[in-house]
mmCIF file of C-alpha atoms in Angstrom:
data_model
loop_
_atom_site.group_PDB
_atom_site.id
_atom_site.type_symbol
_atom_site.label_atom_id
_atom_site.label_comp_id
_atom_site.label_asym_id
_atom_site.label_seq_id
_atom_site.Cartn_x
_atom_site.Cartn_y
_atom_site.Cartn_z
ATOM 1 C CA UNK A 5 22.810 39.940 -19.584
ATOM 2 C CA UNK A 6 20.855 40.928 -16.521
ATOM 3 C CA UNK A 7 18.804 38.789 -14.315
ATOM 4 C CA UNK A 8 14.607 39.426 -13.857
ATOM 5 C CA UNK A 9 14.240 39.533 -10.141
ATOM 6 C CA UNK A 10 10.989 38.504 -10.705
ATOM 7 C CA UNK A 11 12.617 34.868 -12.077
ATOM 8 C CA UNK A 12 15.333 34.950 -10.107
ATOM 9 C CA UNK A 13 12.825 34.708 -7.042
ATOM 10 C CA UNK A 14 10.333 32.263 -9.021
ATOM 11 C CA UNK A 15 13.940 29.813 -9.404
ATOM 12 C CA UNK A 16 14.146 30.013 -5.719
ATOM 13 C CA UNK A 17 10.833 29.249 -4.873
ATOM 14 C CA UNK A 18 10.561 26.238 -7.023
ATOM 15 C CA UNK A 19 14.247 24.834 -5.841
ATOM 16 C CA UNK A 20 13.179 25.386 -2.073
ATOM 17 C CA UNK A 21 9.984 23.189 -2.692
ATOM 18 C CA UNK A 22 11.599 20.489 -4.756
ATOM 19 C CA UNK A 23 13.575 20.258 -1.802
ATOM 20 C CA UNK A 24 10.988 20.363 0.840
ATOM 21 C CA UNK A 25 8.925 17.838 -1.168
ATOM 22 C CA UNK A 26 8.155 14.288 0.252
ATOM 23 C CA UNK A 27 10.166 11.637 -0.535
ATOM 24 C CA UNK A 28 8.875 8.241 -1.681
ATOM 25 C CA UNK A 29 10.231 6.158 0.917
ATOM 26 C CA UNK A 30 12.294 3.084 0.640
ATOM 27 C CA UNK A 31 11.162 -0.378 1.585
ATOM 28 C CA UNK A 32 14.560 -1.509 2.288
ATOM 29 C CA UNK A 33 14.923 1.187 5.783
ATOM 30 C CA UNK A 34 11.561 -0.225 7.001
ATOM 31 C CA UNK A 35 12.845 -4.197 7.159
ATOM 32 C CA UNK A 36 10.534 -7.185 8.485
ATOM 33 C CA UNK A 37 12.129 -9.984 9.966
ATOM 34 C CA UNK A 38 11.132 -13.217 8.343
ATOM 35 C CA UNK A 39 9.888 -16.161 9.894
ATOM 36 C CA UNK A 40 9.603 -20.271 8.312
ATOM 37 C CA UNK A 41 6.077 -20.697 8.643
ATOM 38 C CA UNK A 42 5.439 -24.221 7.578
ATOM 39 C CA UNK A 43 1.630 -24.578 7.511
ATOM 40 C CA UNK A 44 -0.218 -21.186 6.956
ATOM 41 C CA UNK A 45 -2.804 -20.474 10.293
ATOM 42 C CA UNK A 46 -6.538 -20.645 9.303
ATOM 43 C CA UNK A 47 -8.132 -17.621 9.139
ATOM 44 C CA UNK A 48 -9.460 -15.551 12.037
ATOM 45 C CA UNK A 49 -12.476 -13.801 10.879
ATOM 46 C CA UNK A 50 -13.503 -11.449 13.670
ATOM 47 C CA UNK A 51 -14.793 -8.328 11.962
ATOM 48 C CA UNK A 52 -18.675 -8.115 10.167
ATOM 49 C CA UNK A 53 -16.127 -7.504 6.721
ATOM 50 C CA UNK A 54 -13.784 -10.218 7.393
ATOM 51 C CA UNK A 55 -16.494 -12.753 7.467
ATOM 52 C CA UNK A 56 -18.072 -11.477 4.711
ATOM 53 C CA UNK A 57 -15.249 -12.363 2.355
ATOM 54 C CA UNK A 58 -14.069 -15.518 4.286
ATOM 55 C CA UNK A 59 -13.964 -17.447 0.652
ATOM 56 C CA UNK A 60 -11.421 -15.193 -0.603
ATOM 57 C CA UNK A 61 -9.278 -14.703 2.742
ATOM 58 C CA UNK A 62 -9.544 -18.243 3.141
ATOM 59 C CA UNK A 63 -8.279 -19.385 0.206
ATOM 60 C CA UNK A 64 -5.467 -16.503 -0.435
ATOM 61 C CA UNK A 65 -4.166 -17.123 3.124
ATOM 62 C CA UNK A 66 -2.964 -20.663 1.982
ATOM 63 C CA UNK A 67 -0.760 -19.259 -0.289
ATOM 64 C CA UNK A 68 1.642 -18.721 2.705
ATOM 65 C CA UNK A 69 3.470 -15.357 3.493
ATOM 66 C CA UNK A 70 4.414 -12.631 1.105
ATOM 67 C CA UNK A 71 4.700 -9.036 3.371
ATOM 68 C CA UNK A 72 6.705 -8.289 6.091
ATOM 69 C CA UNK A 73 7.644 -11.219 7.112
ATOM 70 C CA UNK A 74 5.440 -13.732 7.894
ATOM 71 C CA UNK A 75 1.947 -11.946 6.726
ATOM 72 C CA UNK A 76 -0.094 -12.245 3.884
ATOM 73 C CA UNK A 77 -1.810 -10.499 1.360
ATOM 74 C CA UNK A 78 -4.830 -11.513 -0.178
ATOM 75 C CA UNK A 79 -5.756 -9.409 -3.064
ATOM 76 C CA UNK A 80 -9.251 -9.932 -5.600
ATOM 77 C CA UNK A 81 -10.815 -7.149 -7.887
ATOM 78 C CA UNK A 82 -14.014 -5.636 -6.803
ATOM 79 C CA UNK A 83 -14.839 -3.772 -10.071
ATOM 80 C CA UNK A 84 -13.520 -2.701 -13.325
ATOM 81 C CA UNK A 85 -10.191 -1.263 -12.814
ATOM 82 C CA UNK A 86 -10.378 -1.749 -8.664
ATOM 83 C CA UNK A 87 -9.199 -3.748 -6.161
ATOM 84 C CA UNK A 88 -9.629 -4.551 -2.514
ATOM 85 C CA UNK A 89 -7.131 -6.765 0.009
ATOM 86 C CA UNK A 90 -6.977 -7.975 3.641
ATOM 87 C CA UNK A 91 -3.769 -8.877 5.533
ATOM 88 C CA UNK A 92 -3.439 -12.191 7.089
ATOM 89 C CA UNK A 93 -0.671 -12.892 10.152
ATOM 90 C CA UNK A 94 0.412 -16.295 9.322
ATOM 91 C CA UNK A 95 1.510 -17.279 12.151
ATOM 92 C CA UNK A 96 -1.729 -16.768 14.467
ATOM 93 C CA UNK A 97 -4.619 -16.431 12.034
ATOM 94 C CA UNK A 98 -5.567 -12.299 12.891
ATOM 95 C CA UNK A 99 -6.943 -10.878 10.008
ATOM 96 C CA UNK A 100 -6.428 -6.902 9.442
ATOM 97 C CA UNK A 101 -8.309 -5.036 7.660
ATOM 98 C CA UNK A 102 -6.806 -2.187 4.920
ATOM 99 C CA UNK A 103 -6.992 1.456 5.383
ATOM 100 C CA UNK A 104 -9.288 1.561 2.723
ATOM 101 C CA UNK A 105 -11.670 -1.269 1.508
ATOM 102 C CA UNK A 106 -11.284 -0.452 -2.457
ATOM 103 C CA UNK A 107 -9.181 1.346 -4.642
ATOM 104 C CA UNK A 108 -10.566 2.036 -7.531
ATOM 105 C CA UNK A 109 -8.801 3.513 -11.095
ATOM 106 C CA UNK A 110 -6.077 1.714 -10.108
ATOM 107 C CA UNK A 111 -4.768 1.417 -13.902
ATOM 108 C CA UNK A 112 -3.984 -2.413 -15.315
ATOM 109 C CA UNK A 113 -0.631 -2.209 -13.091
ATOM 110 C CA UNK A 114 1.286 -0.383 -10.712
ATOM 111 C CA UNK A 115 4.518 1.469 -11.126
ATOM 112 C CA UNK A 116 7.495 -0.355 -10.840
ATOM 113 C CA UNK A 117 9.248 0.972 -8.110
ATOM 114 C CA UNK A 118 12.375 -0.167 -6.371
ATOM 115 C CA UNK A 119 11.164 -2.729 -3.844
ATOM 116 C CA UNK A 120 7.344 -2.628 -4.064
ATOM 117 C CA UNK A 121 7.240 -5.354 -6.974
ATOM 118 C CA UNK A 122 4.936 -4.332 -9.994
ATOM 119 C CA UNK A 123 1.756 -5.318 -8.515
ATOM 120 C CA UNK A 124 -1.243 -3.263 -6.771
ATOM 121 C CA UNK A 125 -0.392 -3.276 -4.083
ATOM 122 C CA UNK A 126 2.692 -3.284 -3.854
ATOM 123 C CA UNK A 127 4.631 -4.805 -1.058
ATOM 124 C CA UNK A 128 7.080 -7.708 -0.446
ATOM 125 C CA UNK A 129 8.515 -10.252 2.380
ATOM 126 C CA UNK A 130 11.208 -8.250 3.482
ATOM 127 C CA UNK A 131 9.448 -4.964 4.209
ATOM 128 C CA UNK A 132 7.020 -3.784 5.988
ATOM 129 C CA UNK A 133 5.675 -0.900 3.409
ATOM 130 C CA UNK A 134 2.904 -1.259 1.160
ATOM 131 C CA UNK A 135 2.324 1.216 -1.743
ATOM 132 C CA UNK A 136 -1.199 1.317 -3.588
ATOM 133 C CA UNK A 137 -2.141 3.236 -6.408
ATOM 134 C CA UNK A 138 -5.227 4.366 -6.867
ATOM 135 C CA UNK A 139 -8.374 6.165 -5.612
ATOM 136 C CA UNK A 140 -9.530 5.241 -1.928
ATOM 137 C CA UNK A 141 -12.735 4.496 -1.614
ATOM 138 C CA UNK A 142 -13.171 6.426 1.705
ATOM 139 C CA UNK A 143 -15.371 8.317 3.782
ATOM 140 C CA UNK A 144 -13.140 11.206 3.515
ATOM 141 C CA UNK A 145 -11.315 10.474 0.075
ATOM 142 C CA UNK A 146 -11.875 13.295 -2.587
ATOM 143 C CA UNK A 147 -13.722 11.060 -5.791
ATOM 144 C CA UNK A 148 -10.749 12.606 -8.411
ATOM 145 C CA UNK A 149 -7.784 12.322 -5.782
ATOM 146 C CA UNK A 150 -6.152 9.142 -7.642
ATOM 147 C CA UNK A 151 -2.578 8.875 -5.470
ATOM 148 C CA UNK A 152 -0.023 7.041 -4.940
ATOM 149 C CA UNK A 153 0.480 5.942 -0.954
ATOM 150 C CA UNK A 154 3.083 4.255 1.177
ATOM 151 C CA UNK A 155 1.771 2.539 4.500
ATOM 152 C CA UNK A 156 3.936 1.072 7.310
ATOM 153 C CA UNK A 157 1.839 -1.951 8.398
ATOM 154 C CA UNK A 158 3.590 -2.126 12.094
ATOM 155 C CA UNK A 159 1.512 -4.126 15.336
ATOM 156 C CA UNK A 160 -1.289 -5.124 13.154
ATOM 157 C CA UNK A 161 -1.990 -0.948 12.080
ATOM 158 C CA UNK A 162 -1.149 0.946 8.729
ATOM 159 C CA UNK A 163 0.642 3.887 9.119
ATOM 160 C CA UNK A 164 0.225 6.007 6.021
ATOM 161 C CA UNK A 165 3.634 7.631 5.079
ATOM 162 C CA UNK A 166 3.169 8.989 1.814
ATOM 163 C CA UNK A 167 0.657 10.312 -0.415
ATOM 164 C CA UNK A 168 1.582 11.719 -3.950
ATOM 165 C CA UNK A 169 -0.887 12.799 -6.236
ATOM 166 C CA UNK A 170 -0.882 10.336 -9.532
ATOM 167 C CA UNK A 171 -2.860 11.014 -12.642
ATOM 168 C CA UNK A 172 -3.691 7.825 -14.717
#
């Protein structure tokens, strides 16, 4: 039997970008040292969108650390099927802001994946990743681009890492 060049080069093509595809990276290379934080730091609200959901980072930031260490994140919904979240340092109060303020069509949970959890977002205390799932509600976010995307939340800044298209 004789090969179709014509495939032969197609089979190529598609090996060379399965290779040369992304890979979802894992929370367990990106560590966060943990700290014993007793007593959870108030708040501090600087920004005009802080303040204006001080109930909700208020009362999530009590709940004591959860990310990378010795942050929190306080998650609500803002919408059918969408959800927005701050991050709070626990040690000294500083409130960050996310890369994007909602994600919407974010689907009733997130994936499972090794070391995010199976919540949206995903994230945990001994990493400093956080995956979300979703469409970003952006100024330059396409209105049908529903992803999946890894940030590295280093010196108070998300890095974003990872961005894979994912239909609901």
């Amino acid at each position: 039997m004789k090969a179709h060049p014509g495939l032969t080069l197609v089979f190529f093509m598609v090996v060379a970008t399965a290779c040369d595809a992304e890979k979802l990276p894992d929370p367990s290379e990106y560590p966060a040292v943990s700290m014993n934080v007793a007593t959870p730091a108030k708040p501090v609200l600087k920004s005009r969108l802080a303040r204006l959901y001080r109930t909700r980072i208020n009362e999530g930031a009590k709940a004591g650390p959860n990310f990378a260490g010795h942050y929190t994140v306080v998650r609500w919904g803002c919408g059918a099927g969408a959800f927005m979240f701050f991050v709070v340092d626990a040690v000294n109060g500083a409130v960050y802001e996310p890369p994007e303020v909602c994600i919407a069509l974010s689907g009733d949970e997130a994936e499972n994946l090794p070391g995010f959890g199976n919540h949206n977002p995903g994230f945990s205390l001994t990493s400093k990743l956080l995956l979300t799932v979703g469409v970003e509600d952006g100024p330059k976010d396409e209105p049908y681009g529903r992803a999946k995307t890894v940030y590295l939340f280093d010196k108070g800044r998300f890095k974003r890492l990872y961005k894979e298209h994912a239909p609901l």
